[in-house]
Every structure is written in C-alpha cells, then in structure tokens.
Coordinates of C-alpha atoms and ligand atoms in Angstrom, one line a residue:
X279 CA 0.0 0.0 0.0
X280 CA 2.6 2.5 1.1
X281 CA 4.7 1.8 -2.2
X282 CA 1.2 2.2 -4.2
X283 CA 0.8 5.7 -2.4
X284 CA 4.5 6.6 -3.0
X285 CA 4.0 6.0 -6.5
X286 CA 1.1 8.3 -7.2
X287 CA 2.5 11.8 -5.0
X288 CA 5.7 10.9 -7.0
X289 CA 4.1 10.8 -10.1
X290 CA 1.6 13.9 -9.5
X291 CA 3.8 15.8 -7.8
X292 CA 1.3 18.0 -6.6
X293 CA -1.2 17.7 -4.3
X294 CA -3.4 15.0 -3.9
X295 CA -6.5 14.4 -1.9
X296 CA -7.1 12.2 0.7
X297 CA -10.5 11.3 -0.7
X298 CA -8.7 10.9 -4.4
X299 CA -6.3 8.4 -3.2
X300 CA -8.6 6.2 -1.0
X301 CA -10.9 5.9 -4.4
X302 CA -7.6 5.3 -6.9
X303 CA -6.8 2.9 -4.2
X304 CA -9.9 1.6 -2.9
X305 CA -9.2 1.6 0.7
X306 CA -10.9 4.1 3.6
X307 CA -9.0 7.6 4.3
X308 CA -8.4 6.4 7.6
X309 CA -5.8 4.2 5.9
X310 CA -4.6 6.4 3.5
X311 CA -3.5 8.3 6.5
X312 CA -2.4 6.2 8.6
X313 CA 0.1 4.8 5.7
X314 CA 1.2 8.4 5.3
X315 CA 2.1 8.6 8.9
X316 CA 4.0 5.2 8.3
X317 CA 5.7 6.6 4.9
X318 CA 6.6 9.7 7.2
X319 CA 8.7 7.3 9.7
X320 CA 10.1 6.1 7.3
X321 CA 11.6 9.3 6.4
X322 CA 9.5 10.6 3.4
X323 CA 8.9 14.5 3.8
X324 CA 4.7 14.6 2.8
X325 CA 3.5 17.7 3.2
X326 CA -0.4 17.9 3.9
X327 CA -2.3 21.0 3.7
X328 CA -6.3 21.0 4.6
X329 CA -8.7 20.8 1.4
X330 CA -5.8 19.8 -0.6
X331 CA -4.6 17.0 0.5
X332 CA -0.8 15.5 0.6
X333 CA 2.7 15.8 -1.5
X334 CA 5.9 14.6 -1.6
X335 CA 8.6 16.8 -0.9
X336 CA 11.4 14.5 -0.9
X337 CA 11.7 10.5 -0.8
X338 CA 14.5 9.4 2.0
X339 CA 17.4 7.7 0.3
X340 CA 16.1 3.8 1.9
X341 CA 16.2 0.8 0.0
X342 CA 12.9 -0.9 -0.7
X343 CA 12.4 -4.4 -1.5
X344 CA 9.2 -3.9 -3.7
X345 CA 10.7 -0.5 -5.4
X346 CA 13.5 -2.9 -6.4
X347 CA 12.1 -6.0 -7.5
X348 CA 9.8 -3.8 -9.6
X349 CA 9.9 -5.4 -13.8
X350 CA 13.2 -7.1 -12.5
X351 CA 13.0 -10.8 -14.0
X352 CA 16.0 -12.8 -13.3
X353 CA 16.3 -16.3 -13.8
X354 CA 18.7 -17.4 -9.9
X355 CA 20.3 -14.3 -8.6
X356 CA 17.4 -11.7 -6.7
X357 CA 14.6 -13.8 -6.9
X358 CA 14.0 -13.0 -3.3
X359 CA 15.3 -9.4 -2.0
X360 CA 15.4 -9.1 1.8
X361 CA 16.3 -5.4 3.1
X362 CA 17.7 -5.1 6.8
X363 CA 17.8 -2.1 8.6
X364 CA 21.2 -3.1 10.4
X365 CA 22.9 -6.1 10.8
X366 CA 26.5 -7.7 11.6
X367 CA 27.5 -8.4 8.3
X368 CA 24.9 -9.9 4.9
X369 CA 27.8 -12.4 4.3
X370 CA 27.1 -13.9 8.1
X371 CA 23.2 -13.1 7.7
X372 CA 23.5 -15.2 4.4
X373 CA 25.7 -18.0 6.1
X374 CA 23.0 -17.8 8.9
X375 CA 20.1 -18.4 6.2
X376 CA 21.8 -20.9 3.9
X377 CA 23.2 -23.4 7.1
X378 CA 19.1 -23.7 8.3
X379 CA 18.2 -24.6 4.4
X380 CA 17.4 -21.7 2.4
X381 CA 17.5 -21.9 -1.1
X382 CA 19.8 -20.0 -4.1
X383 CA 18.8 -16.6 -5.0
X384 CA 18.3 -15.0 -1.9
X385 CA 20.0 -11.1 -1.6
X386 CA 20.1 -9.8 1.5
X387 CA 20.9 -6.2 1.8
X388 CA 21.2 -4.0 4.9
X389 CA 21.6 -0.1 5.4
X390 CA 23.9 -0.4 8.0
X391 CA 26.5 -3.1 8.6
X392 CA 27.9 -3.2 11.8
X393 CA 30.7 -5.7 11.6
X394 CA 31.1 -5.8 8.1
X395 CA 33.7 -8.0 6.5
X396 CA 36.5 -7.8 3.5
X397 CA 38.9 -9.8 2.1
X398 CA 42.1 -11.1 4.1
X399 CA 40.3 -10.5 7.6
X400 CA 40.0 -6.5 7.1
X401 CA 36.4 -4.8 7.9
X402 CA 34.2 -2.9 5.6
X403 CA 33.6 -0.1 6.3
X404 CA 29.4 0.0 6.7
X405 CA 28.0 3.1 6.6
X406 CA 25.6 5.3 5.3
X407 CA 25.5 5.7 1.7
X408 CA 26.8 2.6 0.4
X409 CA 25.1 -0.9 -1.1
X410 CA 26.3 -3.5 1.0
X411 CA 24.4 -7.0 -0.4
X412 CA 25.5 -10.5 -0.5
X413 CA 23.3 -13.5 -3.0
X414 CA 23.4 -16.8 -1.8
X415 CA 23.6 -19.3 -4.4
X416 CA 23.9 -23.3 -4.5
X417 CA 25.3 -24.3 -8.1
X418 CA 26.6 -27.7 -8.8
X419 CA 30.7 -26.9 -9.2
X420 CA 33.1 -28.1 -7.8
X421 CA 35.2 -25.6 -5.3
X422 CA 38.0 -25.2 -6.8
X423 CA 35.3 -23.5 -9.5
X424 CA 33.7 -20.7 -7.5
X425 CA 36.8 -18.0 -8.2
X426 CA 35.5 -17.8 -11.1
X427 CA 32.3 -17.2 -10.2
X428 CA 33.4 -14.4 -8.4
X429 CA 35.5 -13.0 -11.1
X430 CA 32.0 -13.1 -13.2
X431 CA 30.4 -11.0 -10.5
X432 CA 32.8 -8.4 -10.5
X433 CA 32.5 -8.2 -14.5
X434 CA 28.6 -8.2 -13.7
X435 CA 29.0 -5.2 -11.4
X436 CA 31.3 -3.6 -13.5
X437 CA 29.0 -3.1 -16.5
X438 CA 26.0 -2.5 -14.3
X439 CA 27.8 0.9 -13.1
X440 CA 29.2 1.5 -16.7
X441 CA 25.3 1.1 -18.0
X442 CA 24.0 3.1 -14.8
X443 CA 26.4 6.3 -14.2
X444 CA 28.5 6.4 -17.4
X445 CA 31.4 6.4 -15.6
X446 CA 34.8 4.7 -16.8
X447 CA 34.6 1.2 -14.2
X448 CA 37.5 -0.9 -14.5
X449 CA 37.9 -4.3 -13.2
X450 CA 41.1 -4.9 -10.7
X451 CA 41.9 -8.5 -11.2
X452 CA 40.6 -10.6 -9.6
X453 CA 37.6 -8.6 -8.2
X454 CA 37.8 -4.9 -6.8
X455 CA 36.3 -2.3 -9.5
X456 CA 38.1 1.0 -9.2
X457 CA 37.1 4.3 -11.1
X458 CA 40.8 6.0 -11.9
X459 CA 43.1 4.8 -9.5
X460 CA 40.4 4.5 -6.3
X461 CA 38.5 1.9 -5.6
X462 CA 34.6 1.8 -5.7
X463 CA 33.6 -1.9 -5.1
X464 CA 35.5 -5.2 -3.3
X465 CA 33.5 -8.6 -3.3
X466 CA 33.9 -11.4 -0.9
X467 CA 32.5 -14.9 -1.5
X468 CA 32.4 -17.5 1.0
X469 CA 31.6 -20.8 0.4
X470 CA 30.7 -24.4 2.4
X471 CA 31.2 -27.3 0.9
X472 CA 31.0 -31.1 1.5
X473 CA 34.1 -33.7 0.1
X474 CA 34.0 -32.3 -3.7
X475 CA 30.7 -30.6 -4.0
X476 CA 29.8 -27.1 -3.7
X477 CA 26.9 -26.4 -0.4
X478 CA 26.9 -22.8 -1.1
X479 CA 28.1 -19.7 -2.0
X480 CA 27.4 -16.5 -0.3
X481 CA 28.5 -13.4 -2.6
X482 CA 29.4 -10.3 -0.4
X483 CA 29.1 -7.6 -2.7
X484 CA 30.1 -3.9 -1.2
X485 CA 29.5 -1.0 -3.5
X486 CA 30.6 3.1 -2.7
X487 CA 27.6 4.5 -3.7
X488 CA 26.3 7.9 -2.3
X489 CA 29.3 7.8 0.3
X490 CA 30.5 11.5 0.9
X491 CA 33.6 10.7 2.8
X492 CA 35.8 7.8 4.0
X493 CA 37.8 7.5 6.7
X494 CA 41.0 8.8 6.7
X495 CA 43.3 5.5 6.6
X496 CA 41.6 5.1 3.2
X497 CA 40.6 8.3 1.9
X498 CA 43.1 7.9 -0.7
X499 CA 42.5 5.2 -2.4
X500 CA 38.8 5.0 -2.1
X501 CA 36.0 6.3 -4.2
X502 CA 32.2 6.5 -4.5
X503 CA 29.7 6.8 -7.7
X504 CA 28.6 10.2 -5.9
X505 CA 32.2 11.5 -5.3
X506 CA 32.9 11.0 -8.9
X507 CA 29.4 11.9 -10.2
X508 CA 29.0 15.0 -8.4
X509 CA 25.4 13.9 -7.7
X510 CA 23.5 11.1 -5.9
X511 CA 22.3 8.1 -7.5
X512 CA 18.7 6.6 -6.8
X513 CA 20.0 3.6 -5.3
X514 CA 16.9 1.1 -5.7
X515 CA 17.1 1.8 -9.2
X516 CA 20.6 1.2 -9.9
X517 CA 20.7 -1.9 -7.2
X518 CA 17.6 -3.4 -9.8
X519 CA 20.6 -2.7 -12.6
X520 CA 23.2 -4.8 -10.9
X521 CA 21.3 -7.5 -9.5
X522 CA 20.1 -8.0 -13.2
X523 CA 23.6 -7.6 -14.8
X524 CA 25.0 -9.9 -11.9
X525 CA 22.1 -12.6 -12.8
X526 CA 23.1 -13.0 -16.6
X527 CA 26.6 -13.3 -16.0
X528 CA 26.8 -15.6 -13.3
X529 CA 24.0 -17.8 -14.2
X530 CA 25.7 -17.8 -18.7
X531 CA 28.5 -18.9 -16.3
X532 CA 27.1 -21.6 -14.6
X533 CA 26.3 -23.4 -17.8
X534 CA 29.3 -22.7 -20.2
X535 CA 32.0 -22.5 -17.7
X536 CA 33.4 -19.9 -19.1
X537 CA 32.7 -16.1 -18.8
X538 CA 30.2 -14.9 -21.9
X539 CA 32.2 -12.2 -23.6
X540 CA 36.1 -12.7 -22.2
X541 CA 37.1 -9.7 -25.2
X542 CA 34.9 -7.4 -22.9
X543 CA 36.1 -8.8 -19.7
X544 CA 39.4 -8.3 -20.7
X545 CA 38.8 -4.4 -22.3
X546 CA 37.4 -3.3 -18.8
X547 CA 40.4 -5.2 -17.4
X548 CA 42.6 -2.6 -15.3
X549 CA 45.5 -5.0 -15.1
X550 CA 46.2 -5.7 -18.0
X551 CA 49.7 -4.8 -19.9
X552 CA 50.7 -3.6 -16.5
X553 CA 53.8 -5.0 -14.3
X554 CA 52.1 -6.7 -11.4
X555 CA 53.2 -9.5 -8.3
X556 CA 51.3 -12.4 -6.4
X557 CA 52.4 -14.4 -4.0
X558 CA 52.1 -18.4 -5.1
X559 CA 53.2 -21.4 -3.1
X560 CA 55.4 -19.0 -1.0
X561 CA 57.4 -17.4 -4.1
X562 CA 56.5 -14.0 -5.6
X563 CA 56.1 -14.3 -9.0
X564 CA 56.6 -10.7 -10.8
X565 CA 55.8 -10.0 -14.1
X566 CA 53.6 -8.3 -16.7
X567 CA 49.4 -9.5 -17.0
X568 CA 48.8 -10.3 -20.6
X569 CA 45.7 -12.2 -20.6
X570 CA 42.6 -13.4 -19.3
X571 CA 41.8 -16.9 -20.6
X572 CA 38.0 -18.0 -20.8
X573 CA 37.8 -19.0 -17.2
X574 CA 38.6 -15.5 -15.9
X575 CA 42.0 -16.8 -14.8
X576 CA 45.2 -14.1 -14.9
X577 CA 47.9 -15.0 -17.5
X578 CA 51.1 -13.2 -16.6
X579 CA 54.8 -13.4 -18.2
X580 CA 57.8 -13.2 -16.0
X581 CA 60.9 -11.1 -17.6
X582 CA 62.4 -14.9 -18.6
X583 CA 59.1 -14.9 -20.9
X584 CA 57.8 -18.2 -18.2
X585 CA 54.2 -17.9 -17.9
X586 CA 51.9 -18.3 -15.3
X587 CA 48.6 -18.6 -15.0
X588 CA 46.8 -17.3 -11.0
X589 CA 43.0 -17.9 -10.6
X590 CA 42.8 -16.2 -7.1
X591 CA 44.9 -14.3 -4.5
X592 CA 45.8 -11.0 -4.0
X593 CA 47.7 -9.1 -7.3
X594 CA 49.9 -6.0 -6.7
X595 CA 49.4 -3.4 -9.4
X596 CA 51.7 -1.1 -10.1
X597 CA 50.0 2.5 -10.3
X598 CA 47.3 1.0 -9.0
X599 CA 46.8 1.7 -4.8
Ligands
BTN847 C1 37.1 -6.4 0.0 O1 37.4 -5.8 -1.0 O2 37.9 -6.6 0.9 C2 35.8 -7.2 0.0 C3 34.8 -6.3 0.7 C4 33.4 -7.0 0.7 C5 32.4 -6.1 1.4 C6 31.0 -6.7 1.3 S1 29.8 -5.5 1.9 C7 28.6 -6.8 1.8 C8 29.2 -8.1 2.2 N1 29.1 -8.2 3.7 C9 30.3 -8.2 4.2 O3 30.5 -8.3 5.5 N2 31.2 -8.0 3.3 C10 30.7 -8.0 2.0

C-alpha cells in the first residue's frame, strides 16, 4: 500500500487528496492516513495542507524491497530481496540463512552493517550511503570452480555501473572495481562445501555508492559513484541494474563455464599490460598481466618470458593503490 501511495505523490507531484487516493486505491482515508504517517517514519517528507490533501517533498534515500524487485525478472540471482535495517554483516546473515536450508537466489541487503567483513580479515567499512548486499547461491561446481564465479560477478558489477552512471569502471583482477586509480567496489565470496561438492556460496558484494567521505586511513584510495558523479544516485534503481547484470553473467556462467564475452572482460580489465606481483606457493612471482583466458584466470609473463597462469589471490598493481 505504502509503495502504491508513493508511487502516485511521485508521479503527481502535486497535491493530492485524501478522498482521491482512497478511491484510486480503494481503501478508507483512515488508511490512507495512517500509511502516510507510516511513509513519514520512514523518512518521506509529505506535506499535507487542509482541502488539498498531501505531497511529496522528498523520498529518503532507503532501500525498498518492492521499489527494487519492480519489472526485474532474473532467472537465480534476486529472486528474493530481503532489506535489513542493520545487521553484523549480509555475508554472516546469508551464512546464517543458507546453514538452516534456504535456497539459491536469496540477496540480503542491509543499510547499516555493523561488523562488516573484506577480504584477508580486514572490515568494511558499513556506513551510510553505500550498497552493502551478499546472493546466496547453490550451483553444482566443484570448489575449486567458485573463483571464477566471483570474477563473473565483479565483470557483472562492473557493466552494471558503466550502464547506470556512465562512468569509466574498470575491473582490478581478480575482483575490486576502481574508477581511476580509487576503488569503488571489493567482493567477498564464501563458500561451504561437503568432500568435492559445492553447499553454497554466499556473494558479499560492497558497493561506494552515495558515500560522501571515508575515513582517513583510506581516503586515498577510495571512491564512491557520488564522489565522482558530483550527484546522488537513486540507489533502488541502480541496485535493480546490478542484481540483473550480476544474474546474466553468473547464471551464462554456470552453464558454459566460461565467462560470456572474455574480449569485454578483458577491455574493462585494469590489469592488463601492466607490471604486477602475487604471491604463489610461498614465491613471488613478478611479471607483466597479458591475458585473461576463458575462465577469468590471470595469465602473466615473468621477464624470462615463463608464464603463469593465477586464478585467485591477491595481485599487486603497479600504479594501482
Ligand atoms: C574487499 O574488497 O575486501 C571485500 C569487501 C566486501 C564487502 C562486502 S559488503 C557486503 C558483504 N558483507 C560483508 O560483510 N562483506 C561484503
């Protein structure tokens, strides 16, 4: 109802009476008000003014399950959309779901993460403005198969904000997407399995969205889609646009094995042509990235021309943080 009454002072932007949406909506005023009283605490400024009824003055920047499900048709990824207020951390609220049975395609999202979790044991930083989301999903792959996956989610995320803002995303092998030389997005996947098989895979996705500052240990190297915009970004409607873009990519990759368009991947590949070093079985190996091969994996020559190809870990790019 409240979404239903959102959508007409949106699309009138005028005023409208209370008498005019209990008939569009054929419900009494009494709950046409009290919905607007519930839109108001949920932080929608509605004006209401006597014989004229109510208006919107300005819609709270909240995710909304319904706003973002709206026309979205995906075939695994997002076919149920859970929104938390706050929470520890979606990657342990997705864990949580998953271990009592719940099935793929869950995203939970939260506006406030209050233990939230990156890569190599560092937090996340949780706070308002950003799009912190993590899909649980349960293909039939093997372990050793799910870097990939994550690789295609990056690429997914990638083109979603190229599509969306415009601006020039680039993917840092294997998964952070920076704009210039400051990253906007890092992804961690966490996965149970059992002997060979796959249980589950719970994709942490953390996006810089309408941040306007980071803290200062990582104001440098960070960046938001509103910091290089110089405007806000609706973020239902642009979650809608990843969670879409995320759904074809992983779920083409879950049946060919290999990611869709790899010339693409490898065009809005940051690393590439550039000198970089990863740690593998204790040795650095230093060299130049030349290559992504169709299962997302890093090719990279060393200066005696041995090559080597990484599917995971972290690579140092030079110029890049
Ligand atoms: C990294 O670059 O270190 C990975 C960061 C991943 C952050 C996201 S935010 C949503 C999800 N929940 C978490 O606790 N972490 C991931």
């Amino acid at each position: 109802m409240k979404t239903k009454i959102l959508k007409i002072l949106e699309s009138t932007n005028d005023y409208v009476s209370g008498e005019e949406l209990s008939k569009r909506l054929g419900v009494s005023r009494t709950a046409i008000w009290k919905n607007i009283n519930s839109l108001r605490d949920d932080g929608c400024m509605i004006s209401s003014v006597t014989n004229r009824g109510y208006r919107l003055e300005k819609i709270p920047d909240l995710l909304d399950g319904d706003i973002i499900s709206c026309g979205l048709d995906t075939s695994v990824i997002g076919k149920r959309i859970e929104i938390l207020k706050t929470v520890d951390s979606t990657n342990e609220e997705i864990k949580r779901r998953a271990a009592k049975g719940e099935p793929s395609g869950l995203i939970i999202a939260a506006e406030e993460q209050t233990k939230g979790k990156g890569r190599l044991g560092k937090s996340w930083d949780g706070h308002k403005g950003g799009l912190f989301f993590t899909a649980l999903i349960r293909p039939e792959l093997s372990p050793s198969e799910i870097s990939s996956i994550t690789l295609a989610a990056g690429y997914g995320v990638c083109l979603a904000i190229r599509e969306y803002t415009g601006l020039d995303a680039r993917i840092k092998w294997p998964n952070d997407i920076i704009i210039g030389n400051k990253k906007i997005v890092g992804i961690l996947t966490e996965i149970a399995a059992q002997a060979d098989m796959l249980d589950y895979a719970a994709i942490g996705i953390g996006i810089n969205v309408n941040n306007r500052s980071f803290p200062e240990e990582i104001n440098s190297r960070a960046a938001s889609l509103y910091t290089e915009l110089g405007k806000e970004i609706n973020r239902n409607d642009f979650f809608r646009c990843v969670i879409s873009r995320l759904d074809k990519v992983i779920s083409s990759f879950i049946v060919s094995m290999s990611i869709d368009d790899i010339t693409s991947f490898t065009g809005l590949c940051a690393t590439i042509g550039r000198r970089v070093s990863v740690q593998r079985g204790g040795r650095l190996i230093e060299g130049k990235a030349t290559r992504i091969d169709p299962l997302g994996e890093l090719i990279i020559v060393d200066d005696s021309g041995n090559e080597y190809t990484i599917n995971s870990g972290e690579v140092t790019v030079q110029g890049i943080y």
